[in-house]
Coordinates of C-alpha atoms in Angstrom, one line a residue:
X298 CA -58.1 -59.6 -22.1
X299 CA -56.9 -63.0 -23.3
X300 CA -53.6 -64.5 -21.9
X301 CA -50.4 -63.9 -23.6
X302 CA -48.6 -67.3 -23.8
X303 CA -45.5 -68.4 -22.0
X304 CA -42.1 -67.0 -23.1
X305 CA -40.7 -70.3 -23.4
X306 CA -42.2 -73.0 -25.5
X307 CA -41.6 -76.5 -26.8
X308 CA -39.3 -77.6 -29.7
X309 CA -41.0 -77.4 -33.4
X310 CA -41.8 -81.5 -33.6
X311 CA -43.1 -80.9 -37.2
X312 CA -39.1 -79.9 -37.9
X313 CA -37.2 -83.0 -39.2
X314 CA -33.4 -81.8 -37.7
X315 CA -30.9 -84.4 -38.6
X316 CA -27.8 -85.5 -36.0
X317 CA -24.8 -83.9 -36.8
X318 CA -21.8 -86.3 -36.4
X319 CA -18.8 -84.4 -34.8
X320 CA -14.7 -85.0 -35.8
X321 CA -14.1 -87.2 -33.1
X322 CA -16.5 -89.7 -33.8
X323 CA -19.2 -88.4 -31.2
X324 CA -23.0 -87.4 -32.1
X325 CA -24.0 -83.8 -31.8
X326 CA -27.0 -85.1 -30.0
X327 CA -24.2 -87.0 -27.3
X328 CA -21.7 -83.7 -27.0
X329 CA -24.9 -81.4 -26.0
X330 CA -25.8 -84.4 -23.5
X331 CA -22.4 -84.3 -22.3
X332 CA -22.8 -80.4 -21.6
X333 CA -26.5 -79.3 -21.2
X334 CA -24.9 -77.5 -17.9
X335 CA -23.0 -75.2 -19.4
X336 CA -24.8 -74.7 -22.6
X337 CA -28.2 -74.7 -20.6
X338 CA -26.8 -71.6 -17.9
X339 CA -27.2 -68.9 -20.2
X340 CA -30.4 -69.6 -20.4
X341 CA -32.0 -70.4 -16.4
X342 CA -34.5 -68.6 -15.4
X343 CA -34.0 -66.1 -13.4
X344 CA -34.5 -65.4 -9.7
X345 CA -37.9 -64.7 -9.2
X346 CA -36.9 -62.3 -6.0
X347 CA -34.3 -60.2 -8.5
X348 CA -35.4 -56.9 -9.4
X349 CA -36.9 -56.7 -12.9
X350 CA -34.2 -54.2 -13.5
X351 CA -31.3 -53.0 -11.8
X352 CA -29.0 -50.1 -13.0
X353 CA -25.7 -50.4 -10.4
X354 CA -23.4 -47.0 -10.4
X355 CA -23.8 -47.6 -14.2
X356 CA -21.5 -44.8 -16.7
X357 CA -21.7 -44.8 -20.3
X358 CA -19.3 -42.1 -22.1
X359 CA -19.7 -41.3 -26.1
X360 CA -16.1 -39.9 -26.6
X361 CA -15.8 -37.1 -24.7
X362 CA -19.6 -36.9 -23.7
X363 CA -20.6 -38.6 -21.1
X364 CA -24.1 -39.7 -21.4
X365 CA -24.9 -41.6 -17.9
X366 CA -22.8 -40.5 -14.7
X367 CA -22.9 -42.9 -12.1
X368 CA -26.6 -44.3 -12.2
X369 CA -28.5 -46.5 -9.7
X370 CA -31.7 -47.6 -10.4
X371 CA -34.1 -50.6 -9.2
X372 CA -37.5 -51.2 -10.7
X373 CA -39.8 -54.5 -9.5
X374 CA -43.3 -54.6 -11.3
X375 CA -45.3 -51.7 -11.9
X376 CA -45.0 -48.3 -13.8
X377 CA -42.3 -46.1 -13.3
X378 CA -42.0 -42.5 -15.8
X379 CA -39.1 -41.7 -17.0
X380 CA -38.7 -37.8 -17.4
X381 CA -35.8 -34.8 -17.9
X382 CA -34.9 -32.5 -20.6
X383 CA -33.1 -32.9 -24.0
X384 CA -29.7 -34.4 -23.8
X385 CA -30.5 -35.4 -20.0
X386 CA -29.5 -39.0 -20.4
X387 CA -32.8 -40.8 -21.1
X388 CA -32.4 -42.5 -24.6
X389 CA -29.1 -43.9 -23.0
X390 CA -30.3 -45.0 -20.1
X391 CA -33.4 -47.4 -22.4
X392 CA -30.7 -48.5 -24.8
X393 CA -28.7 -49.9 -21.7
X394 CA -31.8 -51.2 -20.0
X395 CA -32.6 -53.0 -23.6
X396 CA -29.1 -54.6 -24.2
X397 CA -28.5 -52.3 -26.9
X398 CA -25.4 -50.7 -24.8
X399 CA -23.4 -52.0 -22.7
X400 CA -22.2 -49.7 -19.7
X401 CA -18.8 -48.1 -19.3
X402 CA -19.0 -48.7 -15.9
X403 CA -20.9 -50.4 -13.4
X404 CA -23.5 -53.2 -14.4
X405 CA -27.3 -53.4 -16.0
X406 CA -29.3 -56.5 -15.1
X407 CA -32.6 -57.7 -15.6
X408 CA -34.3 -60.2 -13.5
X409 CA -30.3 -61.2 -12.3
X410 CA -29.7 -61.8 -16.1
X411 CA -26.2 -59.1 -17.3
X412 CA -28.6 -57.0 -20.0
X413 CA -26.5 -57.5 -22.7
X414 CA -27.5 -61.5 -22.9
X415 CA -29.7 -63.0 -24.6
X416 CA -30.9 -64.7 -21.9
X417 CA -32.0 -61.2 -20.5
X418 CA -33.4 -59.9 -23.7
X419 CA -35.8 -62.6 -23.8
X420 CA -37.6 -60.7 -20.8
X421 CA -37.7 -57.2 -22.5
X422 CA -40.1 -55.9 -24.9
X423 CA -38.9 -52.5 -26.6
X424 CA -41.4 -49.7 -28.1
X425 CA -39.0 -47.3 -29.8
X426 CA -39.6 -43.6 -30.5
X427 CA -38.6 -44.0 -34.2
X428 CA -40.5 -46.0 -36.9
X429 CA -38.4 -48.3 -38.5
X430 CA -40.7 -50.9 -40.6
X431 CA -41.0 -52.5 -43.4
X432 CA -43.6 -50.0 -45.3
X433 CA -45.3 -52.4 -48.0
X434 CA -45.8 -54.9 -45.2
X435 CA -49.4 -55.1 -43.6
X436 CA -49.3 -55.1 -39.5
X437 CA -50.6 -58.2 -39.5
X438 CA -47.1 -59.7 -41.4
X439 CA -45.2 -57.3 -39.4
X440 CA -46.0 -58.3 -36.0
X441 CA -46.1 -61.8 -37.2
X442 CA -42.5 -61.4 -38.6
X443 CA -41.3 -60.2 -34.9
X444 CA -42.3 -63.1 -33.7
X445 CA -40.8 -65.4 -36.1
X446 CA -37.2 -63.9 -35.2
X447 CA -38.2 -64.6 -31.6
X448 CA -37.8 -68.3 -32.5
X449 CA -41.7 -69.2 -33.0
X450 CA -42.7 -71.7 -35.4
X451 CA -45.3 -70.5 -38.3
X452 CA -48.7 -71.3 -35.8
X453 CA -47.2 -70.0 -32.7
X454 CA -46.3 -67.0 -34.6
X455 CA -49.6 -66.5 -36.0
X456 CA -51.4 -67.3 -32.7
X457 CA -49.2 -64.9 -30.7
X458 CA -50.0 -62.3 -33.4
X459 CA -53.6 -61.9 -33.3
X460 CA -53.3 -61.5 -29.3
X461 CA -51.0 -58.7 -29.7
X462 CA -53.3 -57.3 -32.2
X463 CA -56.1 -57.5 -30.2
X464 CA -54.6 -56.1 -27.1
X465 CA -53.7 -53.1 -28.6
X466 CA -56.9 -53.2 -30.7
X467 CA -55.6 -53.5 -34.0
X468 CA -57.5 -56.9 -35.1
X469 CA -59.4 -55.4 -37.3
X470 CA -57.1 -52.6 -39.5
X471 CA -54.3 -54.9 -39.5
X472 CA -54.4 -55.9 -43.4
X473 CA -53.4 -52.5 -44.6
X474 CA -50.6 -51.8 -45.5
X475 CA -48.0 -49.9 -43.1
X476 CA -47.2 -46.7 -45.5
X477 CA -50.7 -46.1 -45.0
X478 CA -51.2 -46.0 -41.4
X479 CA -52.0 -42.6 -39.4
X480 CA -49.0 -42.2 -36.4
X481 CA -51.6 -43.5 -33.7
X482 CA -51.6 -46.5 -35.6
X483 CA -48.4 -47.0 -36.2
X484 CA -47.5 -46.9 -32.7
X485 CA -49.8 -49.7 -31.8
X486 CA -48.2 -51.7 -34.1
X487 CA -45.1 -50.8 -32.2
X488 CA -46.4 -51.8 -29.3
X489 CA -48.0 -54.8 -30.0
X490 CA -44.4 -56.0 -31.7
X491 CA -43.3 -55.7 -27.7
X492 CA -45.6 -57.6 -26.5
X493 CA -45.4 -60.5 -28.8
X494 CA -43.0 -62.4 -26.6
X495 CA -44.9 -61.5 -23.3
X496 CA -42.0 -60.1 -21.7
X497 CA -42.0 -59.1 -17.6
X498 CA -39.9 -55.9 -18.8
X499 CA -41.7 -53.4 -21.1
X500 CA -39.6 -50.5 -22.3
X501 CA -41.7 -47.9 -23.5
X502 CA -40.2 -44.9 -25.3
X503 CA -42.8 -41.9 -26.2
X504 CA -45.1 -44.3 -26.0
X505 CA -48.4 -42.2 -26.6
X506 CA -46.7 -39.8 -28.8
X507 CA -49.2 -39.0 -31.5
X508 CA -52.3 -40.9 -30.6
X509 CA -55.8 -39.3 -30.1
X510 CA -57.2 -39.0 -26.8
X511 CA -59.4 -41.8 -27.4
X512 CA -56.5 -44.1 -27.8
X513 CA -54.6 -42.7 -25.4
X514 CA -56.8 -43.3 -22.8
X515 CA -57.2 -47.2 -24.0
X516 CA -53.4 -47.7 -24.2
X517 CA -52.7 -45.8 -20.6
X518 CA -55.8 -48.9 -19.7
X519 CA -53.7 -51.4 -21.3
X520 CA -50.2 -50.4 -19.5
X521 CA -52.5 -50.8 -16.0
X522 CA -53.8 -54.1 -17.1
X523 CA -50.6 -54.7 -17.9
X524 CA -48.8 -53.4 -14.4
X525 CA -51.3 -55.2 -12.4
X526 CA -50.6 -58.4 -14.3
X527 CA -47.0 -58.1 -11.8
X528 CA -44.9 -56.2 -15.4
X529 CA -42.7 -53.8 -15.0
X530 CA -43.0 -50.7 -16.9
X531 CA -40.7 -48.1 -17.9
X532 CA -42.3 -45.0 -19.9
X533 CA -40.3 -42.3 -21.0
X534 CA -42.4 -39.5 -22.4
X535 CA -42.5 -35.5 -23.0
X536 CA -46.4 -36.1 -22.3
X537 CA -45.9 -35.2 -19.0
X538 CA -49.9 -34.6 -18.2
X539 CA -50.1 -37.8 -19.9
X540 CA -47.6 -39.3 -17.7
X541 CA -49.4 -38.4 -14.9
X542 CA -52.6 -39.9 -15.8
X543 CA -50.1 -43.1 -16.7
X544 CA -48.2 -43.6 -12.8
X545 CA -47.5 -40.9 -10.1
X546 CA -44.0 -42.9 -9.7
X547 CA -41.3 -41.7 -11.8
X548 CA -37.2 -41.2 -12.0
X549 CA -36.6 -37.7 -13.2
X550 CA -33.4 -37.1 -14.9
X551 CA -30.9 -34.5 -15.2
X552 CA -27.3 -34.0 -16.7
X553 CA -26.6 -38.1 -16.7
X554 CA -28.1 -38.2 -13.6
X555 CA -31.1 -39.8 -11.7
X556 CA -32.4 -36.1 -9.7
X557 CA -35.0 -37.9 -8.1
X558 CA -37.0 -41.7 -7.7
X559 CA -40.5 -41.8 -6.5
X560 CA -44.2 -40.5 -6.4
X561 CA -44.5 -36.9 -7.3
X562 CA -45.9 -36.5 -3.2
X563 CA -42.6 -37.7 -2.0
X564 CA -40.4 -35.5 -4.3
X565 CA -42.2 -32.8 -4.4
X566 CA -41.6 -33.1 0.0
X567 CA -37.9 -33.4 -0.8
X568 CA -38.6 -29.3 -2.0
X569 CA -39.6 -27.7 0.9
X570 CA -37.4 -24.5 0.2
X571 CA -38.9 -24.5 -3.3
X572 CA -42.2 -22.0 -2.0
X573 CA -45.8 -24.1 -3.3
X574 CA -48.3 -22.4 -5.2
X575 CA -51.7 -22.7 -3.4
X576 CA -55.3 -21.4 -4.3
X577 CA -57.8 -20.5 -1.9
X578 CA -61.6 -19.4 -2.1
X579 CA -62.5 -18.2 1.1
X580 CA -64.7 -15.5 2.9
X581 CA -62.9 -12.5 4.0
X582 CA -60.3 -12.8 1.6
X583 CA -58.8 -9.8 2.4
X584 CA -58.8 -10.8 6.5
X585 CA -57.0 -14.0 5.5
X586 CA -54.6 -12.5 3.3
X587 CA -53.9 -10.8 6.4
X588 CA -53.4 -13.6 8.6
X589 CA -51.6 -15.8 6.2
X590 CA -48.8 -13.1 5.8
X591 CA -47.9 -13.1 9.3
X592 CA -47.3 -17.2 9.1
X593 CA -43.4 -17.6 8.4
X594 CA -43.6 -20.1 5.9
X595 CA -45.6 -17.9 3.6
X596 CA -43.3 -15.9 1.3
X597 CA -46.1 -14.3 -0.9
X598 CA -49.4 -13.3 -1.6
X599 CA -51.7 -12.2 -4.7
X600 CA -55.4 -10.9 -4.0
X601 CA -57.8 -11.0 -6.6
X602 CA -60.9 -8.4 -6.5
X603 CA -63.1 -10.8 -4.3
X604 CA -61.9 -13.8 -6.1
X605 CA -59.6 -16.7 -4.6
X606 CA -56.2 -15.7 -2.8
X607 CA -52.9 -17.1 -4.4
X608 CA -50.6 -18.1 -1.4
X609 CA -47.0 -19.0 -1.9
X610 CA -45.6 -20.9 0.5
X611 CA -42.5 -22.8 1.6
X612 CA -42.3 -26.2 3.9
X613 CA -45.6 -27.5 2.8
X614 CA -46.4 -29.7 5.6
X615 CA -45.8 -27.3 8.3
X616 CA -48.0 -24.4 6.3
X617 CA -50.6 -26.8 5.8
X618 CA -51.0 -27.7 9.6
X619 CA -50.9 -24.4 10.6
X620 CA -53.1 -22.7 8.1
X621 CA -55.5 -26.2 9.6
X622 CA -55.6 -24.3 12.8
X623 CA -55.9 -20.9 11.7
X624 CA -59.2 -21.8 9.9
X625 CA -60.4 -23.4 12.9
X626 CA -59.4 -20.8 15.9
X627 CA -61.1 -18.0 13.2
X628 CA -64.0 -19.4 11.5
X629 CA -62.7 -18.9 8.3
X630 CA -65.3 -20.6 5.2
X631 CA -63.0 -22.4 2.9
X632 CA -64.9 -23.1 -0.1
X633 CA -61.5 -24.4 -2.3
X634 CA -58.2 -25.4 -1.7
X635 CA -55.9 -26.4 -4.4
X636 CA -51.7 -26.8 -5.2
X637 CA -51.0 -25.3 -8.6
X638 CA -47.5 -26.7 -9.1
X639 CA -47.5 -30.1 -7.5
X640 CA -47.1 -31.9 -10.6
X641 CA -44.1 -33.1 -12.7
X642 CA -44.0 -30.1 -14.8
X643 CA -43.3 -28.2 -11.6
X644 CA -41.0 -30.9 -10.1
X645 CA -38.8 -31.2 -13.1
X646 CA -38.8 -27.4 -13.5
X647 CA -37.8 -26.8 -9.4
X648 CA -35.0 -29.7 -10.4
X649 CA -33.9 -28.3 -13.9
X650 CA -33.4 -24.9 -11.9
X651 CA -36.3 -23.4 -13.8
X652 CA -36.2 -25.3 -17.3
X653 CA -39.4 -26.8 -17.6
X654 CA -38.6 -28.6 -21.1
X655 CA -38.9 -32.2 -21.1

C-alpha cells in the first residue's frame, strides 16, 4: 500500500503572490513577521501524547430534545464501533467529533486541538452516510476536487488522488461518471475523499453500507491496514456482524448516552445477571442435563432428542469453572461448546432492555 503524504506541505513556489502594503505604511510580509506567534498557534501541532479524540461530559440539546447527555469518551489509535438504536445519539455524537457541532456543554478535542478549529479538522477525515456529490463529475475529478479545497496545488492534488483511488481500489473505474456508479462504488469514492488529506482521525459513518461481500471484506482489510498504521477509527454501523468482523472494541449507545466502552468480552462480563446462552454436544445428554440443573447459576435448560443441550446460565465465569470441574470429576465427552449470544447483537439487546434494533 503506497504511503499517503504528509498533512502539511510546502508553499505553491509556482504562485506569484504579491506584498500587500498595509495603511500604516508597513508590508503585509513585515506585520505577519511581526506576529507569526499568534497567527502561527492555531495551527501547532498537536501533542503527540493527546488522545486522538476526547469527548469531556459533552451535551448537545436540539430545542427541547436533547441529543447527547453528559458524554465522556477517549479514543487513541485503533478501531472503535460505534453502535445503539435509532434516535440513540450516534449521528450527533460524529458531527461533534467532526467540528460540524459544537457542544452545549462540556468540550470535544482532537489531538488537544477544540474540534470546532480548523486546526483540528485538518486531522479528521469524514465518510458520511448520505451521498451528496456532484453527479456529472467522474470520481477521479471528485476526489481530486476534495483535495483542492484542502489547500493542494493542481500536482499535489492529482498525486494525492490517484493514492486514494488506489487504496480503496477505484484506479481503474474512476473516469465514469458518478450518476452511474452502483452504491458500493459510490461509497469508495466516499471514502477515498477521507483519506485524501491522510488524516490520524477517520470518522466512518455506515461505512460498508451497500457493498458486496467481496468489497466488504477488502475495505474491513483497508481499515486494519489503516488501524495498524497508529489511526484512529471510529465506525458507526447497523452492520453489526460486519462490525464484528471490523474490531471487537466498541461504545454502545443508548438514550444520549455512552451504555458501555470496550471489547464485547469485557461488556458482555459487566452482564452477569443477564443468563448466557450456551450449546453443548455431549454424551449422556440427558445425565448432564441433570447435573447442570442442580448448579445455581444455571436458570434453564432445553434437551433436544439426542442432539446438543441448550444451557442458560447466569455469572458466566463462575458456571464456566464449575461446569470445568463437573466434566472432569464425571467423565463427561464434550464434543462442542459454544455461547449463542455473546455478540453485539446480544449486548446491545441485554442494554436496550430487549430492543435489538441498531
Amino acid at each position: 500500500m503506497p504511503d499517503m503524504p504528509d498533512l502539511l506541505d510546502s508553499a505553491d513556489s509556482s504562485r506569484r503572490d504579491h506584498t500587500l502594503d498595509l495603511p500604516d505604511g508597513r508590508s503585509s510580509m513585515s506585520f505577519v513577521e511581526e506576529n507569526k506567534t499568534r497567527i502561527a498557534a492555531p495551527y501547532a501541532r498537536p501533542a503527540e501524547d493527546a488522545p486522538l479524540l476526547l469527548f469531556e461530559r459533552v451535551s448537545k440539546w436540539y430545542g427541547p430534545v436533547i441529543g447527547l447527555n453528559q458524554v465522556t469518551l477517549e479514543l487513541r489509535s485503533g478501531i472503535t464501533g460505534l453502535v445503539g438504536a435509532n434516535g440513540a445519539g450516534k449521528s450527533t455524537l460524529l458531527r461533534l467529533a467532526t467540528g460540524q457541532l459544537r457542544p452545549d456543554l462540556g468540550s470535544v478535542h482532537v489531538r488537544g486541538q477544540d474540534a470546532w478549529t480548523v486546526a483540528a479538522k485538518r486531522l479528521v477525515g469524514y465518510c458520511p452516510e448520505v451521498d451528496s456529490f456532484y453527479e456529472e463529475m467522474s470520481g477521479r475529478s471528485f476526489v481530486e476536487c476534495m483535495a483542492r479545497l484542502c489547500g493542494y496545488a493542481k500536482q499535489e492534488a492529482r498525486r494525492r488522488t490517484e493514492a486514494a483511488l488506489e487504496l480503496v481500489q477505484m484506479e481503474d473505474r474512476a473516469d465514469r461518471r458518478l450518476r452511474g456508479y452502483s452504491k458500493g462504488m459510490r461509497q469508495r469514492i466516499k471514502i477515498a475523499q477521507a483519506l485524501i488529506h491522510d488524516p490520524e482521525l477517520l470518522v466512518l459513518d455506515e461505512p460498508l453500507s451497500g457493498i458486496d461481500p467481496v468489497g466488504r471484506a477488502e475495505l474491513v482489510g483497508l481499515f486494519l491496514r489503516l488501524a495498524e498504521q497508529g489511526k484512529c477509527l471510529l465506525a458507526s454501523s447497523h452492520e453489526l456482524d460486519e462490525l464484528e468482523k471490523l474490531t471487537d472494541h466498541v461504545a454502545i449507545m443508548a438514550h444520549g448516552r455512552i451504555a458501555a466502552v470496550g471489547t464485547l468480552t469485557q461488556i458482555r462480563d459487566l452482564l452477569d445477571d443477564h443468563p448466557l446462552s450456551i450449546r453443548i454436544d455431549a454424551d449422556r445428554p440427558r445425565d448432564l442435563g441433570g447435573a447442570l440443573l442442580a448448579m445455581p447459576d444455571v436458570v434453564g435448560i432445553e434437551l433436544t432428542d439426542g442432539g446438543p443441550i441448550i444451557v442458560r446460565a447466569k455469572n458466566p465465569r463462575r458456571f464456566f469453572k464449575e461446569f470445568n470441574g463437573l466434566v472432569l470429576d464425571e467423565g463427561y465427552d464434550v464434543r462442542c461448546l459454544e455461547t449463542l449470544d455473546d455478540s453485539a447483537h446480544a449486548i446491545l439487546g441485554y442494554l436496550l432492555g430487549g430492543n435489538r434494533e441498531a
